[in-house]
Amino acid sequence: MKKLTTLLLALLIQTICSQTASAQDSNAALVPLPSVDDFSRGKDGWSLGLGFGVEYETAYEGSDEFGLEIEPAGGLQWRQGDDVYFFAGEALGWRGVRANTWLFEALIGFDEGRKESDSDDGHLRGLGEQKEGAELVLQARRAFDADWRYWLVGRVVTGSDGNLGLFGVGRRFGSQNDGSGSEVNVVVVVHDSEYANKGFGITAAQAMASGLKQTDLSGGLRSVGVNYNFRSYVDEHWQIYGEALYEYFGSEVRDSPIARSSYEAEIGVGFIYLF
């Protein structure tokens, strides 16, 4: 009787594990990374996820002021095999997997710019306002194996205000293939002089209006950083996600009068409903 009970228990556990694996396979994301939105549940065609997130972050790049901000989350996607086309907020793009270990992404997004009113303490007074502008973002990740446990990442952001590059390594935690779990990335960020001066430079006219020292950056190392992403399914329709970011500026950026802090930080959490 004891042997029969043990056998039945083993069969029950095997059945549950098999069903879980099958359900997970049917909900396989394009890549099993929490930082990559995928609302397809492993199926081709249209998918939609809508929600919101609450972020506690610096008021602008280099600021020592922090505040809460509510942001929309989710987007509209169309999947065809290993390719996903998406519209999310102010970004329109494509991402695709090749050879199981390459993830490519291209999108057109918008830089929000900067307003003098972004600083409640008046630290941007006299610097004028930067208008919102379009940017092209190209990104590639190369996994060391098809399980996407470790990978290399490279990203280029280019627009009318200069160019930025990001290079790093990532690590995924958990064995799920539905996009849930967590991951961490360690990155190095570089920028050219035009992009550097957009955020941290001060022209002669701005110096006269603001009283700050005229500053002209040459480009190079912008920062080193680490970011953490988390995603979990509450049920069939609800996702909860979270992100934490810390970026430590290079010496040239820290020397700018605009950089009142040596780092930038952000933490956020949100919910997405899958239709």
Short mmCIF file of C-alpha atoms in Angstrom, two decimals:
data_model
loop_
_atom_site.label_atom_id
_atom_site.label_comp_id
_atom_site.label_asym_id
_atom_site.label_seq_id
_atom_site.Cartn_x
_atom_site.Cartn_y
_atom_site.Cartn_z
CA MET A 1 0.00 0.00 0.00
CA LYS A 2 2.83 2.36 0.87
CA LYS A 3 4.56 1.63 -2.45
CA LEU A 4 1.30 2.23 -4.34
CA THR A 5 0.78 5.57 -2.58
CA THR A 6 4.34 6.62 -3.39
CA LEU A 7 3.87 5.62 -7.03
CA LEU A 8 0.60 7.56 -7.33
CA LEU A 9 2.18 10.62 -5.71
CA ALA A 10 5.11 10.45 -8.13
CA LEU A 11 2.75 10.17 -11.10
CA LEU A 12 0.71 13.15 -9.82
CA ILE A 13 3.83 15.32 -9.45
CA GLN A 14 5.04 14.29 -12.91
CA THR A 15 1.64 15.16 -14.41
CA ILE A 16 1.56 18.59 -12.75
CA CYS A 17 5.11 19.37 -13.89
CA SER A 18 4.31 18.19 -17.41
CA GLN A 19 1.19 20.38 -17.56
CA THR A 20 3.13 23.37 -16.21
CA ALA A 21 5.84 22.89 -18.81
CA SER A 22 3.28 22.56 -21.59
CA ALA A 23 1.46 25.71 -20.47
CA GLN A 24 4.77 27.55 -20.28
CA ASP A 25 5.76 26.38 -23.77
CA SER A 26 2.45 27.58 -25.15
CA ASN A 27 3.08 31.00 -23.58
CA ALA A 28 6.70 31.24 -24.70
CA ALA A 29 7.85 34.82 -25.12
CA LEU A 30 9.97 35.94 -28.05
CA VAL A 31 12.89 35.90 -25.60
CA PRO A 32 12.53 34.99 -21.89
CA LEU A 33 13.69 38.40 -20.64
CA PRO A 34 11.64 40.50 -18.18
CA SER A 35 12.92 43.72 -19.75
CA VAL A 36 11.34 42.88 -23.13
CA ASP A 37 7.57 43.45 -23.33
CA ASP A 38 5.79 40.50 -24.97
CA PHE A 39 2.00 40.27 -24.79
CA SER A 40 1.59 37.54 -27.41
CA ARG A 41 1.34 34.53 -25.04
CA GLY A 42 3.37 32.66 -27.64
CA LYS A 43 0.81 33.17 -30.43
CA ASP A 44 1.05 34.93 -33.76
CA GLY A 45 -1.21 37.91 -34.47
CA TRP A 46 -2.29 41.01 -32.59
CA SER A 47 -1.90 41.47 -28.84
CA LEU A 48 -2.58 44.40 -26.54
CA GLY A 49 -1.43 45.24 -23.03
CA LEU A 50 -2.37 48.41 -21.17
CA GLY A 51 -1.48 49.65 -17.72
CA PHE A 52 0.51 52.20 -15.76
CA GLY A 53 3.61 52.52 -13.67
CA VAL A 54 4.69 54.70 -10.76
CA GLU A 55 8.29 55.89 -10.86
CA TYR A 56 10.41 57.65 -8.26
CA GLU A 57 13.27 59.29 -10.16
CA THR A 58 15.53 62.27 -10.58
CA ALA A 59 13.79 65.35 -12.00
CA TYR A 60 16.27 65.63 -14.91
CA GLU A 61 19.71 64.31 -15.83
CA GLY A 62 22.18 65.39 -13.17
CA SER A 63 19.50 66.63 -10.78
CA ASP A 64 19.62 66.19 -7.01
CA GLU A 65 15.82 66.56 -6.87
CA PHE A 66 13.54 63.51 -6.87
CA GLY A 67 9.85 63.08 -7.50
CA LEU A 68 7.05 60.64 -8.26
CA GLU A 69 5.70 60.30 -11.79
CA ILE A 70 2.90 58.17 -13.24
CA GLU A 71 3.64 56.77 -16.70
CA PRO A 72 1.48 54.72 -19.11
CA ALA A 73 2.66 51.17 -19.77
CA GLY A 74 2.02 48.45 -22.32
CA GLY A 75 1.37 48.79 -26.02
CA LEU A 76 0.01 47.24 -29.20
CA GLN A 77 1.97 44.39 -30.79
CA TRP A 78 1.79 42.13 -33.83
CA ARG A 79 3.79 38.91 -33.77
CA GLN A 80 4.75 36.69 -36.67
CA GLY A 81 7.02 33.86 -35.61
CA ASP A 82 10.31 35.31 -34.43
CA ASP A 83 9.37 38.91 -35.27
CA VAL A 84 7.32 41.43 -33.27
CA TYR A 85 6.21 44.86 -34.46
CA PHE A 86 5.08 47.20 -31.72
CA PHE A 87 3.70 50.60 -30.85
CA ALA A 88 4.28 51.60 -27.22
CA GLY A 89 3.71 55.11 -25.96
CA GLU A 90 5.93 57.33 -28.10
CA ALA A 91 7.90 54.48 -29.69
CA LEU A 92 7.31 52.56 -32.91
CA GLY A 93 9.56 49.62 -33.66
CA TRP A 94 10.48 46.04 -34.47
CA ARG A 95 12.35 43.31 -32.68
CA GLY A 96 13.31 39.87 -33.88
CA VAL A 97 15.21 36.75 -32.83
CA ARG A 98 17.74 35.07 -35.12
CA ALA A 99 19.51 31.74 -34.57
CA ASN A 100 17.93 31.53 -31.07
CA THR A 101 20.76 33.59 -29.55
CA TRP A 102 20.50 36.98 -31.30
CA LEU A 103 17.89 39.61 -30.43
CA PHE A 104 17.78 42.65 -32.71
CA GLU A 105 15.67 45.74 -32.13
CA ALA A 106 15.08 48.96 -34.05
CA LEU A 107 12.70 51.73 -33.03
CA ILE A 108 11.93 55.39 -33.46
CA GLY A 109 11.21 57.15 -30.19
CA PHE A 110 11.12 60.63 -28.74
CA ASP A 111 13.38 62.41 -26.29
CA GLU A 112 11.21 64.45 -23.91
CA GLY A 113 13.70 67.29 -23.81
CA ARG A 114 14.12 69.49 -20.74
CA LYS A 115 12.23 72.46 -19.34
CA GLU A 116 13.39 75.05 -16.86
CA SER A 117 10.37 74.10 -14.73
CA ASP A 118 11.77 70.55 -14.33
CA SER A 119 13.72 71.95 -11.39
CA ASP A 120 11.46 73.05 -8.56
CA ASP A 121 14.47 74.71 -6.92
CA GLY A 122 15.20 76.85 -9.98
CA HIS A 123 18.53 75.25 -10.87
CA LEU A 124 17.68 75.31 -14.61
CA ARG A 125 16.62 78.96 -14.68
CA GLY A 126 18.21 80.78 -17.62
CA LEU A 127 19.12 77.63 -19.54
CA GLY A 128 16.07 77.74 -21.79
CA GLU A 129 13.97 74.80 -22.92
CA GLN A 130 14.98 71.83 -25.02
CA LYS A 131 12.34 70.68 -27.47
CA GLU A 132 11.21 67.10 -27.85
CA GLY A 133 13.02 65.36 -30.71
CA ALA A 134 12.93 62.06 -32.58
CA GLU A 135 15.66 59.46 -32.01
CA LEU A 136 16.58 56.23 -33.77
CA VAL A 137 17.50 53.39 -31.40
CA LEU A 138 19.31 50.27 -32.64
CA GLN A 139 20.03 47.45 -30.22
CA ALA A 140 21.43 43.91 -30.31
CA ARG A 141 21.78 41.27 -27.63
CA ARG A 142 23.90 38.14 -28.09
CA ALA A 143 23.14 35.30 -25.69
CA PHE A 144 25.78 32.73 -24.83
CA ASP A 145 23.19 29.96 -25.27
CA ALA A 146 19.55 29.48 -26.28
CA ASP A 147 18.49 29.57 -22.61
CA TRP A 148 19.36 33.30 -22.44
CA ARG A 149 21.09 32.93 -19.08
CA TYR A 150 23.92 35.36 -19.96
CA TRP A 151 24.28 37.83 -22.83
CA LEU A 152 26.14 40.81 -24.25
CA VAL A 153 24.22 43.95 -25.19
CA GLY A 154 24.99 46.90 -27.44
CA ARG A 155 22.80 49.92 -28.17
CA VAL A 156 23.16 53.04 -30.31
CA VAL A 157 20.92 56.10 -29.97
CA THR A 158 21.21 58.69 -32.72
CA GLY A 159 19.31 61.86 -33.52
CA SER A 160 19.65 65.53 -34.39
CA ASP A 161 21.29 66.20 -31.00
CA GLY A 162 24.12 63.69 -31.26
CA ASN A 163 24.86 60.05 -30.56
CA LEU A 164 25.01 57.77 -27.53
CA GLY A 165 26.31 54.21 -27.21
CA LEU A 166 25.77 51.57 -24.54
CA PHE A 167 27.67 48.31 -24.04
CA GLY A 168 27.23 45.74 -21.29
CA VAL A 169 26.56 42.26 -20.00
CA GLY A 170 23.38 40.74 -18.57
CA ARG A 171 22.25 37.85 -16.39
CA ARG A 172 18.77 36.28 -16.15
CA PHE A 173 17.39 34.60 -13.02
CA GLY A 174 14.66 31.97 -13.07
CA SER A 175 13.87 29.24 -15.61
CA GLN A 176 10.56 30.54 -17.01
CA ASN A 177 10.25 31.09 -20.75
CA ASP A 178 7.14 33.33 -20.61
CA GLY A 179 9.09 36.53 -19.89
CA SER A 180 8.62 36.46 -16.13
CA GLY A 181 11.44 36.38 -13.60
CA SER A 182 14.23 38.91 -13.13
CA GLU A 183 17.43 40.10 -14.78
CA VAL A 184 20.32 42.44 -14.14
CA ASN A 185 22.51 44.37 -16.59
CA VAL A 186 25.83 46.14 -16.01
CA VAL A 187 26.64 48.72 -18.68
CA VAL A 188 29.10 51.37 -19.82
CA VAL A 189 27.65 54.41 -21.62
CA VAL A 190 29.54 56.76 -23.97
CA HIS A 191 28.41 59.84 -25.90
CA ASP A 192 29.79 62.24 -28.48
CA SER A 193 30.33 65.93 -27.72
CA GLU A 194 27.02 67.01 -29.25
CA TYR A 195 24.99 64.60 -27.13
CA ALA A 196 27.06 65.44 -24.04
CA ASN A 197 26.49 69.18 -24.41
CA LYS A 198 22.77 68.69 -24.97
CA GLY A 199 22.41 67.46 -21.40
CA PHE A 200 25.33 69.04 -19.57
CA GLY A 201 26.80 71.83 -21.69
CA ILE A 202 26.26 75.55 -21.08
CA THR A 203 26.65 78.02 -23.94
CA ALA A 204 27.88 81.60 -23.55
CA ALA A 205 24.32 82.93 -23.82
CA GLN A 206 23.05 80.42 -21.24
CA ALA A 207 25.93 81.33 -18.92
CA MET A 208 24.99 85.01 -19.05
CA ALA A 209 21.29 84.26 -18.43
CA SER A 210 21.80 81.71 -15.67
CA GLY A 211 24.96 82.85 -13.92
CA LEU A 212 26.46 79.38 -14.38
CA LYS A 213 29.94 78.78 -15.78
CA GLN A 214 30.16 78.28 -19.55
CA THR A 215 30.81 74.58 -20.14
CA ASP A 216 31.79 72.71 -23.28
CA LEU A 217 32.10 68.91 -23.03
CA SER A 218 34.25 66.85 -25.37
CA GLY A 219 32.38 63.57 -25.18
CA GLY A 220 33.68 60.12 -24.24
CA LEU A 221 32.68 58.20 -21.11
CA ARG A 222 29.26 59.27 -19.88
CA SER A 223 28.60 56.78 -17.08
CA VAL A 224 28.69 53.25 -15.74
CA GLY A 225 25.47 51.76 -14.47
CA VAL A 226 23.43 48.81 -13.34
CA ASN A 227 19.74 48.14 -13.85
CA TYR A 228 17.43 45.45 -12.53
CA ASN A 229 14.15 44.29 -14.11
CA PHE A 230 11.39 42.10 -12.66
CA ARG A 231 8.18 40.72 -14.16
CA SER A 232 5.55 38.32 -12.83
CA TYR A 233 2.13 37.05 -13.90
CA VAL A 234 -0.51 37.65 -11.24
CA ASP A 235 -3.00 35.62 -13.30
CA GLU A 236 -3.79 35.00 -16.97
CA HIS A 237 -4.35 38.68 -17.69
CA TRP A 238 -2.37 40.71 -15.15
CA GLN A 239 1.36 41.36 -15.10
CA ILE A 240 3.30 43.18 -12.43
CA TYR A 241 6.70 44.61 -13.31
CA GLY A 242 9.44 46.57 -11.62
CA GLU A 243 12.69 48.30 -12.49
CA ALA A 244 15.58 49.87 -10.59
CA LEU A 245 18.38 51.89 -12.21
CA TYR A 246 21.59 53.44 -10.91
CA GLU A 247 23.95 55.39 -13.18
CA TYR A 248 27.23 56.93 -11.96
CA PHE A 249 28.47 59.78 -14.15
CA GLY A 250 31.97 60.11 -15.56
CA SER A 251 34.29 62.87 -14.33
CA GLU A 252 33.61 65.30 -17.20
CA VAL A 253 29.85 65.10 -16.64
CA ARG A 254 30.24 65.48 -12.88
CA ASP A 255 32.24 68.67 -13.43
CA SER A 256 29.32 70.32 -15.25
CA PRO A 257 27.36 72.86 -13.13
CA ILE A 258 24.17 71.18 -14.35
CA ALA A 259 25.18 67.91 -12.66
CA ARG A 260 24.30 68.73 -9.07
CA SER A 261 24.58 65.01 -8.28
CA SER A 262 27.19 62.46 -9.29
CA TYR A 263 24.57 59.87 -10.17
CA GLU A 264 21.10 59.31 -11.58
CA ALA A 265 18.69 56.83 -10.00
CA GLU A 266 15.21 55.50 -10.64
CA ILE A 267 12.90 52.90 -9.15
CA GLY A 268 9.47 51.98 -10.45
CA VAL A 269 6.64 49.46 -10.28
CA GLY A 270 3.56 48.98 -12.44
CA PHE A 271 0.76 46.76 -13.71
CA ILE A 272 -0.24 45.71 -17.22
CA TYR A 273 -3.53 44.08 -18.26
CA LEU A 274 -3.35 41.71 -21.23
CA PHE A 275 -6.47 41.68 -23.41
#
